[in-house]
Amino acid sequence: MAVLRGLRRRWDAYKYRFVPWLAFNVRRQRRTLRYVPESSLDKIVSDGEVFETLLKVFTALLVNDFSGQGPGGAPLPDAQRRSWRLRGAELHQQGALVARGRRSPRALSPEEVVLRTLGFCTARDRSSLRSAGTGVFVRKGFVPRGTIVSMYPGTVYRKHEPIFFQSLGNPFIFRCIDGILIDGNDKGLSRSVYRSCSWRDQLGPFQMSDVSWLTAAPQNPLAVGQYVNNCSYEKAANVCYQEFDVPRHFPVELRQYLPNVVYSHEIESDLRCIVLVALRDINQGEELFSNYYTIVN
C-alpha cells in the first residue's frame, strides 16, 4: 500500500504535464484553465508597460544599493553615466531630508524599495490553502488591477534542450505558449544549473542575472512567482501569467536584477521572462492565486 500511495503522489505531481490527461479532464477543470486563442492575445498589459515597470523597480534597487556596486562602469560609459546620474539625484534627496532632521541616510531593504516604488510589497508565507505549503501574499500596500506584482524566476530552456533530470520530482517547471520551459526550482540540480549559467554569462564587472532568488533574501523581491499557488473553486485567480521577452537594449547595469538565465547562450535570442499581472485590485494581506494551465487553441 505504501508503494501505491507513493506512486499516486508522483502521479498527482505530474498528471497535468500529460496532454492525454488534459484532453480527458479539461471540461472538469474549467475554473483552473486560461484559454488563449492566439499567443498575441496573452497580454493583460502591453510589453511597453512591463518594460517600464521593470526599469523603474530595478533602477530604484540599483540606486539604493549603489554603495555595493563598485566602480565597474568604465568599460561601458553609458551605463556608468546613468548610474552616477541616478546616484547623484538620490544623494541630493537624502541630503535634503537629513538637513530637515527627518532621518539619517541609510540603505533601505529591497522590500522597502519596492513598497516605495510600486506602493506594495509581497512576501512568501504559509499558504491559506491547507495542503499547498508556501504561498505569496501582499505584505503591505495595495495592488491596482493591471499591475506587475511578481516575476517567475528560473533557467530558460528551449524545446530541444535537456531538462529531463531537472524535471524529476520538480513541480516548478513553467511551460510557455511556444514550448519554452522555465525551471523555477530553487533546490537540487536546478539550483546548480542556474548558478552555473549565471556565472558563465557575467560581462566584466556586470552580472547578467540575479542569483539571490535562490536564497531566503532575494535582492529583487518580485522574484517569488514560482510560489504563487493555483486557484481553486474556493479561491479564484487574482493574478495571471504573461510572457515577456527582455529586449537587447535593456540597460546592462540593471540586468543583475533579472531572475532568469538561458540554459544555452549559443543561440542569440531575447531573454524570456514571465511576469504575474493583477487581474483585479488586491488588498494588503491577500494571497496571490494564479491559473496554472494554459490551453492554446
CSV table of C-alpha atoms in Angstrom, one decimal:
chain,number,residue,atom,x,y,z
A,1,MET,CA,0.0,0.0,0.0
A,2,ALA,CA,2.9,2.4,0.8
A,3,VAL,CA,4.2,1.8,-2.7
A,4,LEU,CA,0.8,2.6,-4.3
A,5,ARG,CA,0.5,5.8,-2.2
A,6,GLY,CA,3.9,6.9,-3.3
A,7,LEU,CA,3.0,6.2,-7.0
A,8,ARG,CA,-0.2,8.2,-6.5
A,9,ARG,CA,1.6,11.2,-5.1
A,10,ARG,CA,4.0,11.2,-8.0
A,11,TRP,CA,1.1,10.9,-10.5
A,12,ASP,CA,-0.7,13.8,-8.8
A,13,ALA,CA,2.5,15.9,-9.3
A,14,TYR,CA,3.0,15.0,-12.9
A,15,LYS,CA,-0.5,14.4,-14.4
A,16,TYR,CA,-1.0,18.0,-15.6
A,17,ARG,CA,2.0,17.7,-17.9
A,18,PHE,CA,0.4,14.9,-19.9
A,19,VAL,CA,-1.6,16.0,-22.9
A,20,PRO,CA,-3.9,12.9,-22.8
A,21,TRP,CA,-4.8,13.6,-19.2
A,22,LEU,CA,-5.6,17.2,-20.1
A,23,ALA,CA,-7.7,16.1,-23.1
A,24,PHE,CA,-9.9,13.9,-20.9
A,25,ASN,CA,-10.2,16.3,-17.9
A,26,VAL,CA,-10.2,19.8,-19.5
A,27,ARG,CA,-14.0,20.1,-19.0
A,28,ARG,CA,-13.8,19.2,-15.3
A,29,GLN,CA,-11.2,21.9,-14.6
A,30,ARG,CA,-12.7,24.9,-16.4
A,31,ARG,CA,-12.1,27.3,-13.5
A,32,THR,CA,-8.4,26.5,-13.5
A,33,LEU,CA,-7.8,26.9,-17.2
A,34,ARG,CA,-6.9,30.1,-19.0
A,35,TYR,CA,-7.9,29.9,-22.7
A,36,VAL,CA,-5.6,31.8,-25.2
A,37,PRO,CA,-6.9,31.7,-28.8
A,38,GLU,CA,-3.6,33.3,-30.0
A,39,SER,CA,-0.3,34.0,-28.4
A,40,SER,CA,-0.7,37.6,-29.3
A,41,LEU,CA,-3.8,37.8,-27.0
A,42,ASP,CA,-1.9,36.6,-24.0
A,43,LYS,CA,-1.3,40.1,-22.8
A,44,ILE,CA,-3.1,41.8,-19.9
A,45,VAL,CA,-0.8,44.8,-20.2
A,46,SER,CA,1.4,45.9,-23.0
A,47,ASP,CA,5.1,44.9,-23.3
A,48,GLY,CA,5.9,48.6,-23.0
A,49,GLU,CA,4.2,48.7,-19.6
A,50,VAL,CA,6.1,45.6,-18.4
A,51,PHE,CA,9.4,47.2,-19.6
A,52,GLU,CA,8.8,50.5,-17.9
A,53,THR,CA,7.8,48.8,-14.6
A,54,LEU,CA,10.9,46.6,-14.5
A,55,LEU,CA,13.0,49.6,-15.4
A,56,LYS,CA,11.5,51.7,-12.6
A,57,VAL,CA,11.9,49.0,-9.9
A,58,PHE,CA,15.4,47.9,-10.9
A,59,THR,CA,16.6,51.5,-11.1
A,60,ALA,CA,15.3,52.1,-7.6
A,61,LEU,CA,17.0,48.9,-6.4
A,62,LEU,CA,20.3,50.0,-8.1
A,63,VAL,CA,20.2,53.4,-6.5
A,64,ASN,CA,19.5,52.1,-3.1
A,65,ASP,CA,22.3,49.5,-3.4
A,66,PHE,CA,24.8,51.8,-5.2
A,67,SER,CA,27.4,51.6,-2.5
A,68,GLY,CA,27.9,47.9,-3.2
A,69,GLN,CA,28.1,48.3,-7.0
A,70,GLY,CA,31.7,49.2,-7.3
A,71,PRO,CA,33.3,51.4,-10.0
A,72,GLY,CA,32.8,48.9,-12.8
A,73,GLY,CA,31.2,51.3,-15.3
A,74,ALA,CA,34.4,52.1,-17.1
A,75,PRO,CA,34.1,49.5,-19.8
A,76,LEU,CA,30.5,50.8,-20.5
A,77,PRO,CA,30.5,54.6,-20.3
A,78,ASP,CA,26.7,54.9,-20.9
A,79,ALA,CA,26.0,52.6,-18.0
A,80,GLN,CA,28.4,54.5,-15.8
A,81,ARG,CA,26.9,57.8,-16.6
A,82,ARG,CA,23.3,56.5,-16.0
A,83,SER,CA,24.4,55.1,-12.6
A,84,TRP,CA,26.1,58.2,-11.4
A,85,ARG,CA,23.2,60.4,-12.5
A,86,LEU,CA,20.8,58.2,-10.5
A,87,ARG,CA,23.1,58.2,-7.5
A,88,GLY,CA,23.5,62.0,-7.7
A,89,ALA,CA,19.8,62.5,-7.6
A,90,GLU,CA,19.4,60.1,-4.6
A,91,LEU,CA,22.2,61.8,-2.7
A,92,HIS,CA,20.6,65.2,-3.2
A,93,GLN,CA,17.3,63.9,-1.9
A,94,GLN,CA,18.9,62.2,1.1
A,95,GLY,CA,20.9,65.4,1.9
A,96,ALA,CA,17.7,67.4,1.9
A,97,LEU,CA,16.0,65.0,4.3
A,98,VAL,CA,19.0,65.0,6.7
A,99,ALA,CA,19.1,68.8,6.6
A,100,ARG,CA,15.5,68.9,7.8
A,101,GLY,CA,16.3,66.4,10.6
A,102,ARG,CA,13.9,63.8,9.3
A,103,ARG,CA,16.3,60.8,9.2
A,104,SER,CA,19.9,59.8,8.7
A,105,PRO,CA,20.9,58.3,5.4
A,106,ARG,CA,20.7,54.5,5.3
A,107,ALA,CA,20.1,51.8,2.7
A,108,LEU,CA,16.6,50.5,2.6
A,109,SER,CA,15.7,46.9,2.4
A,110,PRO,CA,14.7,45.6,-1.1
A,111,GLU,CA,11.1,45.2,0.2
A,112,GLU,CA,11.0,48.8,1.3
A,113,VAL,CA,12.4,50.0,-2.1
A,114,VAL,CA,9.6,48.1,-3.9
A,115,LEU,CA,7.0,49.4,-1.5
A,116,ARG,CA,8.1,53.0,-2.1
A,117,THR,CA,8.3,52.4,-5.9
A,118,LEU,CA,5.1,50.4,-6.6
A,119,GLY,CA,3.0,51.1,-3.5
A,120,PHE,CA,3.1,47.5,-2.3
A,121,CYS,CA,5.4,44.6,-1.5
A,122,THR,CA,4.9,40.8,-1.5
A,123,ALA,CA,6.4,38.1,0.6
A,124,ARG,CA,6.4,34.3,0.9
A,125,ASP,CA,4.5,32.7,3.8
A,126,ARG,CA,2.5,29.7,4.7
A,127,SER,CA,-0.4,29.4,2.2
A,128,SER,CA,-4.0,29.8,3.3
A,129,LEU,CA,-4.7,26.5,1.4
A,130,ARG,CA,-4.4,23.6,3.8
A,131,SER,CA,-2.2,21.4,1.5
A,132,ALA,CA,-0.4,24.0,-0.5
A,133,GLY,CA,2.7,24.7,1.6
A,134,THR,CA,4.3,28.0,0.8
A,135,GLY,CA,2.3,30.9,-0.9
A,136,VAL,CA,2.8,34.5,-1.8
A,137,PHE,CA,1.0,37.4,0.0
A,138,VAL,CA,0.7,41.1,-0.4
A,139,ARG,CA,2.5,42.0,2.8
A,140,LYS,CA,2.0,45.8,2.7
A,141,GLY,CA,0.2,48.3,0.4
A,142,PHE,CA,-2.4,47.9,-2.3
A,143,VAL,CA,-2.1,46.4,-5.8
A,144,PRO,CA,-4.2,48.0,-8.5
A,145,ARG,CA,-5.6,46.0,-11.3
A,146,GLY,CA,-3.1,45.6,-14.2
A,147,THR,CA,0.0,46.0,-12.1
A,148,ILE,CA,3.1,43.7,-12.4
A,149,VAL,CA,3.0,42.0,-9.0
A,150,SER,CA,5.7,39.3,-9.3
A,151,MET,CA,8.1,37.5,-11.6
A,152,TYR,CA,8.7,33.8,-12.3
A,153,PRO,CA,12.4,33.1,-11.8
A,154,GLY,CA,14.5,30.2,-13.2
A,155,THR,CA,16.5,28.7,-16.0
A,156,VAL,CA,15.1,29.1,-19.5
A,157,TYR,CA,15.1,26.0,-21.7
A,158,ARG,CA,14.3,25.9,-25.4
A,159,LYS,CA,12.4,22.9,-26.8
A,160,HIS,CA,15.5,20.9,-27.8
A,161,GLU,CA,17.5,21.5,-24.6
A,162,PRO,CA,17.9,18.8,-21.9
A,163,ILE,CA,15.7,19.2,-18.9
A,164,PHE,CA,14.7,15.6,-18.1
A,165,PHE,CA,16.8,15.1,-15.0
A,166,GLN,CA,15.9,18.6,-13.7
A,167,SER,CA,12.2,17.8,-14.1
A,168,LEU,CA,12.2,14.7,-11.9
A,169,GLY,CA,10.1,15.4,-8.8
A,170,ASN,CA,10.1,19.1,-9.8
A,171,PRO,CA,6.7,20.9,-9.6
A,172,PHE,CA,8.2,24.3,-10.5
A,173,ILE,CA,8.6,24.0,-14.3
A,174,PHE,CA,6.5,26.6,-16.2
A,175,ARG,CA,5.6,25.9,-19.9
A,176,CYS,CA,5.3,28.9,-22.1
A,177,ILE,CA,2.8,29.1,-25.0
A,178,ASP,CA,5.6,28.4,-27.6
A,179,GLY,CA,7.0,25.4,-25.7
A,180,ILE,CA,9.8,27.2,-23.9
A,181,LEU,CA,10.3,25.9,-20.3
A,182,ILE,CA,11.3,27.8,-17.2
A,183,ASP,CA,12.6,25.8,-14.3
A,184,GLY,CA,11.8,27.8,-11.1
A,185,ASN,CA,13.1,25.2,-8.6
A,186,ASP,CA,15.5,26.8,-6.1
A,187,LYS,CA,16.9,23.5,-4.8
A,188,GLY,CA,19.0,20.5,-6.0
A,189,LEU,CA,20.2,20.1,-9.6
A,190,SER,CA,18.0,23.0,-10.8
A,191,ARG,CA,19.8,25.3,-8.4
A,192,SER,CA,23.2,24.2,-9.5
A,193,VAL,CA,22.4,24.6,-13.2
A,194,TYR,CA,21.1,28.2,-12.7
A,195,ARG,CA,24.2,29.2,-10.7
A,196,SER,CA,26.5,27.8,-13.3
A,197,CYS,CA,24.7,29.5,-16.2
A,198,SER,CA,24.6,32.8,-14.3
A,199,TRP,CA,28.3,33.0,-13.6
A,200,ARG,CA,29.0,31.9,-17.2
A,201,ASP,CA,27.2,34.9,-18.6
A,202,GLN,CA,28.9,37.6,-16.4
A,203,LEU,CA,30.1,40.5,-18.6
A,204,GLY,CA,33.2,42.0,-17.0
A,205,PRO,CA,32.0,43.5,-13.6
A,206,PHE,CA,28.4,43.2,-14.6
A,207,GLN,CA,26.1,40.3,-13.6
A,208,MET,CA,23.6,39.4,-16.3
A,209,SER,CA,21.1,37.8,-13.9
A,210,ASP,CA,20.1,37.6,-10.3
A,211,VAL,CA,21.1,34.5,-8.2
A,212,SER,CA,19.8,35.9,-4.9
A,213,TRP,CA,16.3,34.5,-5.6
A,214,LEU,CA,17.8,31.1,-4.7
A,215,THR,CA,18.2,32.4,-1.1
A,216,ALA,CA,15.8,33.5,1.6
A,217,ALA,CA,16.7,37.2,0.9
A,218,PRO,CA,16.3,38.0,-2.8
A,219,GLN,CA,17.7,41.3,-3.9
A,220,ASN,CA,14.7,41.5,-6.3
A,221,PRO,CA,11.7,41.0,-4.1
A,222,LEU,CA,9.4,40.4,-7.1
A,223,ALA,CA,11.2,37.1,-7.9
A,224,VAL,CA,8.9,34.8,-5.9
A,225,GLY,CA,6.4,34.0,-8.6
A,226,GLN,CA,7.1,30.2,-8.5
A,227,TYR,CA,5.5,30.0,-5.1
A,228,VAL,CA,2.2,31.5,-6.2
A,229,ASN,CA,-0.4,28.8,-5.8
A,230,ASN,CA,-3.1,27.6,-8.3
A,231,CYS,CA,-6.6,28.9,-7.9
A,232,SER,CA,-9.4,26.6,-6.8
A,233,TYR,CA,-13.2,26.7,-6.6
A,234,GLU,CA,-12.9,28.5,-3.3
A,235,LYS,CA,-10.0,30.8,-4.2
A,236,ALA,CA,-10.4,32.5,-7.6
A,237,ALA,CA,-7.4,33.6,-9.5
A,238,ASN,CA,-6.3,37.2,-8.9
A,239,VAL,CA,-3.1,37.2,-11.0
A,240,CYS,CA,-2.3,35.9,-14.4
A,241,TYR,CA,1.0,34.9,-16.1
A,242,GLN,CA,2.2,37.0,-19.0
A,243,GLU,CA,5.2,36.2,-21.2
A,244,PHE,CA,7.8,39.0,-21.9
A,245,ASP,CA,11.0,38.9,-23.9
A,246,VAL,CA,13.6,41.3,-22.5
A,247,PRO,CA,14.8,43.5,-25.4
A,248,ARG,CA,18.5,43.7,-26.2
A,249,HIS,CA,18.6,47.4,-25.2
A,250,PHE,CA,17.6,46.7,-21.6
A,251,PRO,CA,20.2,48.6,-19.5
A,252,VAL,CA,23.2,46.3,-18.8
A,253,GLU,CA,23.6,47.6,-15.2
A,254,LEU,CA,20.0,46.6,-14.4
A,255,ARG,CA,20.3,43.0,-15.7
A,256,GLN,CA,21.7,41.9,-12.4
A,257,TYR,CA,18.1,42.0,-11.1
A,258,LEU,CA,16.6,39.8,-13.8
A,259,PRO,CA,15.8,36.4,-12.1
A,260,ASN,CA,16.2,34.4,-15.4
A,261,VAL,CA,19.1,32.9,-17.4
A,262,VAL,CA,19.2,30.9,-20.6
A,263,TYR,CA,20.5,27.4,-20.4
A,264,SER,CA,22.5,27.7,-23.6
A,265,HIS,CA,23.9,31.0,-24.8
A,266,GLU,CA,25.0,29.7,-28.3
A,267,ILE,CA,21.7,30.9,-29.9
A,268,GLU,CA,21.2,34.6,-29.9
A,269,SER,CA,17.7,35.5,-28.7
A,270,ASP,CA,15.9,37.8,-26.2
A,271,LEU,CA,15.7,36.5,-22.6
A,272,ARG,CA,12.2,35.1,-21.9
A,273,CYS,CA,10.7,36.3,-18.6
A,274,ILE,CA,7.3,35.6,-17.0
A,275,VAL,CA,5.6,38.3,-15.0
A,276,LEU,CA,2.4,37.9,-13.0
A,277,VAL,CA,-0.2,40.7,-13.6
A,278,ALA,CA,-3.0,41.5,-11.2
A,279,LEU,CA,-6.5,40.6,-12.6
A,280,ARG,CA,-8.2,42.8,-10.1
A,281,ASP,CA,-7.4,45.1,-7.2
A,282,ILE,CA,-5.6,43.2,-4.5
A,283,ASN,CA,-5.6,44.3,-0.9
A,284,GLN,CA,-3.0,44.0,1.9
A,285,GLY,CA,-2.9,40.5,3.4
A,286,GLU,CA,-4.4,38.7,0.4
A,287,GLU,CA,-2.7,35.7,-1.0
A,288,LEU,CA,-2.0,35.6,-4.7
A,289,PHE,CA,-3.6,32.8,-6.8
A,290,SER,CA,-3.0,32.1,-10.5
A,291,ASN,CA,-4.1,29.9,-13.4
A,292,TYR,CA,-1.6,27.1,-13.8
A,293,TYR,CA,-2.9,25.6,-17.0
A,294,THR,CA,-2.9,27.4,-20.4
A,295,ILE,CA,-4.8,25.9,-23.3
A,296,VAL,CA,-3.9,27.5,-26.7
A,297,ASN,CA,-6.5,26.9,-29.4
